[in-house]
Short mmCIF file of C-alpha atoms in Angstrom, two decimals:
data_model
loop_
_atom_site.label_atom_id
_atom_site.label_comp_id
_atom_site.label_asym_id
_atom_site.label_seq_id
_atom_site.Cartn_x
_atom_site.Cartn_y
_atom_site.Cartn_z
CA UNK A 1 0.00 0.00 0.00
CA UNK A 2 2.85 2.43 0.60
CA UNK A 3 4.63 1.65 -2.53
CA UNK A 4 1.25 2.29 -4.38
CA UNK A 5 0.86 5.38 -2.06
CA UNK A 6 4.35 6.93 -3.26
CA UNK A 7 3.41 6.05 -7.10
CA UNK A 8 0.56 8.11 -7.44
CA UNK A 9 1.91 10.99 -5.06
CA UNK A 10 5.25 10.89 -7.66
CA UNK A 11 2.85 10.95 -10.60
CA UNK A 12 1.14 13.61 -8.74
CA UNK A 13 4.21 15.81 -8.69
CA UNK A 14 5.04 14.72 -12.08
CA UNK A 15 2.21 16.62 -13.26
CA UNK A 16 2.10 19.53 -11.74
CA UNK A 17 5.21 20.16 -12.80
CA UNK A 18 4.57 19.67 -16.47
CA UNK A 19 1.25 21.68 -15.84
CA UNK A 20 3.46 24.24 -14.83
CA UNK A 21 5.66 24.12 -17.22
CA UNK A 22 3.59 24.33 -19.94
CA UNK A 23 1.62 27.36 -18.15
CA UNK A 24 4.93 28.94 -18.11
CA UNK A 25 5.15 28.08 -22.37
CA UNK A 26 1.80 29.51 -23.06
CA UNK A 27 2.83 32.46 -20.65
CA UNK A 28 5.55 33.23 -23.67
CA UNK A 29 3.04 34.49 -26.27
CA UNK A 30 4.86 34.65 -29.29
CA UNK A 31 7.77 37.02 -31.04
CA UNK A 32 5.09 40.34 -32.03
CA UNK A 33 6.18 43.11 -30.69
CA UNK A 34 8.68 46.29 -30.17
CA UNK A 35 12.00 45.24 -28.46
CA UNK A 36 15.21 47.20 -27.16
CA UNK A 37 18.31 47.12 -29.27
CA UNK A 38 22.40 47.62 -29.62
CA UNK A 39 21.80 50.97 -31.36
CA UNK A 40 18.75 52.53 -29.77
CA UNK A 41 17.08 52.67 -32.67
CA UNK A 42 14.44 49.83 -31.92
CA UNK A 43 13.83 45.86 -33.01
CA UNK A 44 10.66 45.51 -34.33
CA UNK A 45 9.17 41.61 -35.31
CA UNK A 46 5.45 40.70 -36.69
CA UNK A 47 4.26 37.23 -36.52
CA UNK A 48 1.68 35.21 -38.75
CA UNK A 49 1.26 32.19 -37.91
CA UNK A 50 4.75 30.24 -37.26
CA UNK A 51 6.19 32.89 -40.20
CA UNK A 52 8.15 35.74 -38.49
CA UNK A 53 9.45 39.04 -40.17
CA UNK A 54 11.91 41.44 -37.87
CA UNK A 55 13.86 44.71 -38.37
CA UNK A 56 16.51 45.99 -36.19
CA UNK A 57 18.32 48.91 -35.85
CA UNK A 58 17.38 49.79 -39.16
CA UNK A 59 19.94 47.50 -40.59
CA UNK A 60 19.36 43.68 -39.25
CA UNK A 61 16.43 42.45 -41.33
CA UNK A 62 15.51 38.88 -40.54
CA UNK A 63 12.66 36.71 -41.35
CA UNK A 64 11.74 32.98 -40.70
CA UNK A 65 9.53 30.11 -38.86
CA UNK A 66 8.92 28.95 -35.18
CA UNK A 67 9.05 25.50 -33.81
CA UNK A 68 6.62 24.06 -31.35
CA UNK A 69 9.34 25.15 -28.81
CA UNK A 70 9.39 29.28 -29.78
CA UNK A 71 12.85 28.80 -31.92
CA UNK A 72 12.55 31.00 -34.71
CA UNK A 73 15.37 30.32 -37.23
CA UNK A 74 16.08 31.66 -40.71
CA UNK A 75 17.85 33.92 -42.74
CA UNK A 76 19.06 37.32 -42.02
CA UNK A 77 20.47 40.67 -44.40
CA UNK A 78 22.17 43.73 -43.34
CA UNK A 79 23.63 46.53 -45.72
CA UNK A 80 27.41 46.31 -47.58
CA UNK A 81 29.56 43.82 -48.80
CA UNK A 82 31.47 41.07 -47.48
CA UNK A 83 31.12 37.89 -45.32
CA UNK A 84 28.15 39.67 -42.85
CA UNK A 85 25.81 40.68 -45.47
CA UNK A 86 23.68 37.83 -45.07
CA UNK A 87 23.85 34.41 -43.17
CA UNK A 88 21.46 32.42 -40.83
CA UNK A 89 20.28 33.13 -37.44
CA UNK A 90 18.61 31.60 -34.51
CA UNK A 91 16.23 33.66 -31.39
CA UNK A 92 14.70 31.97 -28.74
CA UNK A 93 11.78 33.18 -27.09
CA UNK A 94 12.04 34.35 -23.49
CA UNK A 95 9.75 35.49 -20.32
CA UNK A 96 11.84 38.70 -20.87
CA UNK A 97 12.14 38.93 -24.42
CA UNK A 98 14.47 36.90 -26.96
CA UNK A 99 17.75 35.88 -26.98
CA UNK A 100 20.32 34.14 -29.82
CA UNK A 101 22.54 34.63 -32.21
CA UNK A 102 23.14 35.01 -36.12
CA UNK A 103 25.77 33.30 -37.86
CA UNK A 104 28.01 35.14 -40.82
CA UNK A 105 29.43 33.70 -44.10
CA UNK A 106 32.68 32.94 -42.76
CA UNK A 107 31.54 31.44 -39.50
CA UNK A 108 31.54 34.67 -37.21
CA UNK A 109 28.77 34.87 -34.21
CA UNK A 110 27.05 37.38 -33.60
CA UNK A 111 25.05 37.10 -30.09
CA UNK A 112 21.28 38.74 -30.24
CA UNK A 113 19.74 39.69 -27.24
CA UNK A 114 16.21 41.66 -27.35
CA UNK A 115 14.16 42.84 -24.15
CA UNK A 116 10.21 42.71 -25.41
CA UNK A 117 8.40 46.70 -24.60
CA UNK A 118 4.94 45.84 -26.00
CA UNK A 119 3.38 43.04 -27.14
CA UNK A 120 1.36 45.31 -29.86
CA UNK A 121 1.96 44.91 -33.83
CA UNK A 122 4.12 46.97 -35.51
CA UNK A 123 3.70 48.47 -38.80
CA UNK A 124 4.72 45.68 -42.10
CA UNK A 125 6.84 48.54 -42.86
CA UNK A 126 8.74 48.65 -39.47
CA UNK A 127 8.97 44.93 -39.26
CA UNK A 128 10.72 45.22 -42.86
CA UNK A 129 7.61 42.65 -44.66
CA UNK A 130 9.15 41.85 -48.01
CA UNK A 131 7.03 40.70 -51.17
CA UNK A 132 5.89 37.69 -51.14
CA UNK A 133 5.25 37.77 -54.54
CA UNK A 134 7.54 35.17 -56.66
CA UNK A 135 7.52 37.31 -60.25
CA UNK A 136 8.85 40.57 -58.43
CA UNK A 137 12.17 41.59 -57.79
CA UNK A 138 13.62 44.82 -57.49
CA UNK A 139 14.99 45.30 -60.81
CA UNK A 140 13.88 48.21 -63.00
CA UNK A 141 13.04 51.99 -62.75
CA UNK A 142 11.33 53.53 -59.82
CA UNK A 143 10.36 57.26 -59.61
CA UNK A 144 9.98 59.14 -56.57
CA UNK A 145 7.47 62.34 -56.27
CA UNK A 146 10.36 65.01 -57.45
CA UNK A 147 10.76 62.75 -60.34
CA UNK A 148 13.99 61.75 -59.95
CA UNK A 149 14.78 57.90 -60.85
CA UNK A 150 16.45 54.96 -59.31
CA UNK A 151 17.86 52.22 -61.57
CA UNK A 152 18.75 49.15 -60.57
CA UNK A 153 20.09 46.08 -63.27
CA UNK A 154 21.28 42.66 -62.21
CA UNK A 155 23.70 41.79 -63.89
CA UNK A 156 26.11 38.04 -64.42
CA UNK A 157 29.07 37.89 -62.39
CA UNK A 158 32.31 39.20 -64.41
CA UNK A 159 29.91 40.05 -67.90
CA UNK A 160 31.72 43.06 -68.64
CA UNK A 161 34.82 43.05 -70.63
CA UNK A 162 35.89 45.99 -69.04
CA UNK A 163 36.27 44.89 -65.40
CA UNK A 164 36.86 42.00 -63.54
CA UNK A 165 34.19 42.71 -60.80
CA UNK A 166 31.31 39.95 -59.66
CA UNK A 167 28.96 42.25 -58.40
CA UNK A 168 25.21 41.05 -59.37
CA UNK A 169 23.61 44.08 -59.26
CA UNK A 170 24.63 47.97 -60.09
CA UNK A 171 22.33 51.15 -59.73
CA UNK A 172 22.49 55.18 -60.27
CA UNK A 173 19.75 57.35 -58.66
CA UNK A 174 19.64 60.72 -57.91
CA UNK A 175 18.74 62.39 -54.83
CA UNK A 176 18.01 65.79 -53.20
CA UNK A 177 19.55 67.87 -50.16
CA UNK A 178 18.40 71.00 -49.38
CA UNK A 179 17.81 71.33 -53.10
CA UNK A 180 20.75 70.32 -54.58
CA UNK A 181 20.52 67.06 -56.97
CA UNK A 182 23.26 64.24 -55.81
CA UNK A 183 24.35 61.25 -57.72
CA UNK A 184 24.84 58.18 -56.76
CA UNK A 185 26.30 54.64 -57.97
CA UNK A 186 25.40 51.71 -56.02
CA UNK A 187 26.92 47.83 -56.71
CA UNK A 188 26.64 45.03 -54.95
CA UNK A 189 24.61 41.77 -54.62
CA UNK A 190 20.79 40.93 -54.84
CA UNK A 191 19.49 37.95 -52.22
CA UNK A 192 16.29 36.27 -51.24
CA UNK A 193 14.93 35.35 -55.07
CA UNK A 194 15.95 39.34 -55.62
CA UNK A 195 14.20 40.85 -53.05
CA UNK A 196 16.84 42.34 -51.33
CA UNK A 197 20.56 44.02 -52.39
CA UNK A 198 23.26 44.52 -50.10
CA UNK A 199 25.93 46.00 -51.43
CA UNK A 200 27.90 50.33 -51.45
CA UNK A 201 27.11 53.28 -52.39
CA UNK A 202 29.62 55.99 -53.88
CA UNK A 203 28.84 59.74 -54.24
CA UNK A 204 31.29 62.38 -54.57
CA UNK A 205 33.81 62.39 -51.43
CA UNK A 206 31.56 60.04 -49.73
CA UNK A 207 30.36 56.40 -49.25
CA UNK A 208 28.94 53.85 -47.13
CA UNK A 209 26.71 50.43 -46.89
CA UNK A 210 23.03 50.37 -48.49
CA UNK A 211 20.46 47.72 -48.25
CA UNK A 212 17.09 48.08 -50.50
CA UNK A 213 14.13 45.60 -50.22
CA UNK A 214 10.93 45.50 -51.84
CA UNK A 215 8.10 45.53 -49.22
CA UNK A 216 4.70 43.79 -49.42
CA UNK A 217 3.32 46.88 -50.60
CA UNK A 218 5.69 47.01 -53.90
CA UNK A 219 7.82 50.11 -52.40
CA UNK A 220 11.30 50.06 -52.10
CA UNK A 221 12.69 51.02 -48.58
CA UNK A 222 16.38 51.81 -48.18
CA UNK A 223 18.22 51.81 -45.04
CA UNK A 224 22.34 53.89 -45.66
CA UNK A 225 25.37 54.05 -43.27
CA UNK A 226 28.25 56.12 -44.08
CA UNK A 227 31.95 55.75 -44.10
CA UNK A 228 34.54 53.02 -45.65
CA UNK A 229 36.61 50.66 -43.79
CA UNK A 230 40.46 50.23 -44.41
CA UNK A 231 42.47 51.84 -47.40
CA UNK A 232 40.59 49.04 -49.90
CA UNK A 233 36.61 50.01 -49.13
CA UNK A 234 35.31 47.68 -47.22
CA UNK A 235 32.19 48.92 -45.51
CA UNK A 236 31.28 49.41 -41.90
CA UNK A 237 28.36 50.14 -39.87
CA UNK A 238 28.96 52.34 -37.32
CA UNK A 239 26.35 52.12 -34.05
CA UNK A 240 26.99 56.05 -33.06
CA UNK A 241 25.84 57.03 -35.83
CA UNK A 242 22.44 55.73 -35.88
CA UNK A 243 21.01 59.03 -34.65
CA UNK A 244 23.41 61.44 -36.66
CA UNK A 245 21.25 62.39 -40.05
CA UNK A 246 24.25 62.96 -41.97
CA UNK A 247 25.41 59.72 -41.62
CA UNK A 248 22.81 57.30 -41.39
CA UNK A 249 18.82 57.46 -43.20
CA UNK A 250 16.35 55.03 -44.28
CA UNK A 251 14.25 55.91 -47.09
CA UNK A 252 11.62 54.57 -49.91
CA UNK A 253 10.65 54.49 -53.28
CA UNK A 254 7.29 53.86 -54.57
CA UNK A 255 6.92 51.55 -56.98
CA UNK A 256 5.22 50.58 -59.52
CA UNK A 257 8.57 50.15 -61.81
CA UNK A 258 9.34 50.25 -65.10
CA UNK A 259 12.10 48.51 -67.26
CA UNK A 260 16.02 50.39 -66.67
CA UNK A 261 18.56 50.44 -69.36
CA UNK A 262 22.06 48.87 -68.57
CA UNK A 263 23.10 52.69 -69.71
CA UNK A 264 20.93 53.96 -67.26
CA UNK A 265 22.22 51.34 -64.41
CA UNK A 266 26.02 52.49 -64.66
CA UNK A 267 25.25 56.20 -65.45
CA UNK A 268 27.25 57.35 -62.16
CA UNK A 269 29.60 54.43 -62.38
CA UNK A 270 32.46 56.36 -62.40
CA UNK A 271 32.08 57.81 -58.88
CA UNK A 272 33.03 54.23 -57.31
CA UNK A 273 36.65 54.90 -59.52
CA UNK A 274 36.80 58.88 -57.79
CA UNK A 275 35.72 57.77 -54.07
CA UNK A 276 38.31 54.75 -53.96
CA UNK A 277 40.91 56.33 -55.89
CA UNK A 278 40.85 59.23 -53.19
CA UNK A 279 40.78 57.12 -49.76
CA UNK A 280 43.38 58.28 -46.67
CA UNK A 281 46.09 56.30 -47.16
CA UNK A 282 47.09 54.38 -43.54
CA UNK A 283 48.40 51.79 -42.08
CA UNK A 284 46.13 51.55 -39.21
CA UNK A 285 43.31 49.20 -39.47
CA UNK A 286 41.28 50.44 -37.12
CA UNK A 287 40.84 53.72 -39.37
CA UNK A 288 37.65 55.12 -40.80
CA UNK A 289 38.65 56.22 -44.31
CA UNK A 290 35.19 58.81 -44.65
CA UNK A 291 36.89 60.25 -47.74
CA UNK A 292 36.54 64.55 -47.49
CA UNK A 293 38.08 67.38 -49.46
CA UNK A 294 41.58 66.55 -47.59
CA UNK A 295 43.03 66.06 -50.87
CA UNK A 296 41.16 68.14 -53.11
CA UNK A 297 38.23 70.15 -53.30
CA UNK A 298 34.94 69.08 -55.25
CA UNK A 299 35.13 71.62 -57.46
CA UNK A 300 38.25 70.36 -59.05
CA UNK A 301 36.43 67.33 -60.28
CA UNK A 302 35.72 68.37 -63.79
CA UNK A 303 33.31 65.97 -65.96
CA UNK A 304 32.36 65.59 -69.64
CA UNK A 305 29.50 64.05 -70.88
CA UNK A 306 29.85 61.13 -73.38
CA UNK A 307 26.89 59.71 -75.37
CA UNK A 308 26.84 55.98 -75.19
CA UNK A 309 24.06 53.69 -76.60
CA UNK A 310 21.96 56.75 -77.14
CA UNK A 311 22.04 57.76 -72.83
CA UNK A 312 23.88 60.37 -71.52
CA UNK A 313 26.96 58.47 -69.04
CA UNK A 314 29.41 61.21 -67.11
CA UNK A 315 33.33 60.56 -66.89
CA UNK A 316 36.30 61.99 -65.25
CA UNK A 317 38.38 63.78 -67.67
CA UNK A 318 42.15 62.54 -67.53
CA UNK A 319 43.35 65.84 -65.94
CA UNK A 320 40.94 65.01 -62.66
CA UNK A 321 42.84 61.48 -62.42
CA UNK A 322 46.56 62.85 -63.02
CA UNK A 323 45.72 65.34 -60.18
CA UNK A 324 44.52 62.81 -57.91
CA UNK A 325 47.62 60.59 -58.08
CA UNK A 326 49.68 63.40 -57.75
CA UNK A 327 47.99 64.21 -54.43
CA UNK A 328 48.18 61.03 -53.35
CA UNK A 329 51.77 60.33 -53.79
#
């Protein structure tokens, strides 16, 4: 009788703790909501279902599924080049928040660790929703409300005679500042069935990382950190300056889109060539080569305009690149 006794008070306990446990799992909810992050500048995650889509500090965007046991796992983007831009990833739900880890290209880990605010919805465009739509990509023309464009071509690895580059997709837009028009080149790579390109930008004495995605809603949103790594342009995102506006700004363009040129993607091509031909030349790694008028002023860029395949493409005359060595030497 006592050994029966002890059975069924064991089973007893036995049960109540699994009771409890799996009050404690229910307790958990699931990954919606507005979380703290590294920069300040917010993580923000909407759920459907076991599909999960999350933005953080406007440069980690990460979607994927949850197991029965709140593991969300997939695949993760952030802006530039190199072994970082994209890789895998792994959060685990918490009474707190969620905590993991995403895993680069080359095998680096990166340790995640979000403390939930609210357990309301975000906005699809602050959770970073992409387009779920399998014949859209972001290739093509977009046009913003000033009417100034944004091409973007993919492009096969090493296509061009003329360089030996493997970038997948280049882009020129232009942009405005306090009324003045900007150019810009962007090259890089396209990911997720197209959906998203990681990759550089280059504009006159200045660069950085850029990631574009298209959204659910068949806009383009932009996220841009400034400022080139080392003497050979790598890029680098830089935490402080989430909240400086010179340095770091998200953006959008509207779709619909309409078919680009190849002419039209490599229109500002040649500001790549001025901004890496001009970087601070040092031997200290741990240097931020923002490239400014140290060497030269602006104005002493001088451009012509050469008609090629019926577009208009801009070049640096040859007396612009013999000053530049010169000044560099």
């Amino acid at each position: 009788f006592f050994c029966v006794a002890m059975f069924r008070f064991t089973l007893a306990v036995l049960a109540l703790f699994c009771l409890g446990a799996l009050a404690n799992h229910i307790q958990l909810g699931n990954f919606q909501g507005t979380y703290t992050s590294e920069f300040g500048l917010g993580t923000f995650m909407c759920q459907d279902g076991d599909e999960v889509y999350g933005y953080s500090d406007e440069y980690l965007l990460f979607h994927g599924t949850v197991d029965a046991l709140d593991v969300l796992t997939g695949e993760f983007h952030q802006p530039g080049t190199g072994p970082c831009a994209f890789g895998t990833f792994e959060l685990d739900l918490t009474s707190w928040g969620a905590e993991g880890f995403y895993i680069c290209q080359n095998g680096v880990i990166n340790y995640l660790n979000f403390v939930k605010e609210t357990i309301l919805r975000p906005s699809a465009a602050q959770c970073g929703r992409l387009s779920t739509d399998r014949n859209l990509n972001l290739e093509g023309r977009y046009i913003n409300t000033n009417l100034l464009t944004l091409d973007l071509c993919f492009r096969d690895p090493d296509d061009d005679a003329y360089d030996d580059d493997d970038e997948t997709v280049q882009g020129s837009l232009q942009r405005e500042e306090n009324g003045v028009i900007i150019d810009q080149y962007i090259t890089g790579f396209w990911h997720d069935n197209g959906k998203i390109f990681s990759g550089t930008w280059y504009e006159e004495f200045n660069a950085g990382a850029v990631m574009m995605y298209l959204r659910d809603n068949g806009n383009v949103d932009t996220t841009y950190w400034t400022g080139l790594f080392r003497n050979e342009g790598e890029t680098f995102i830089d935490g402080t300056h989430a909240n400086d506006a010179t340095r770091h700004h998200v953006g959008t363009w509207p779709g619909p889109r309409v078919t680009s040129l190849a002419s039209q993607c490599t229109k500002f091509e040649v500001l790549e060539n001025v901004v890496l031909t001009n970087l601070r030349p040092d031997d200290d790694d741990n240097y931020y080569y923002f490239v400014d008028t140290i060497y030269m002023d602006p104005s002493d860029i001088r451009y012509v305009v050469v008609e090629s395949d019926g577009a208009a493409s801009i070049v640096a005359s040859i007396a612009f690149i013999i000053a530049t060595v010169a000044l560099l030497i």
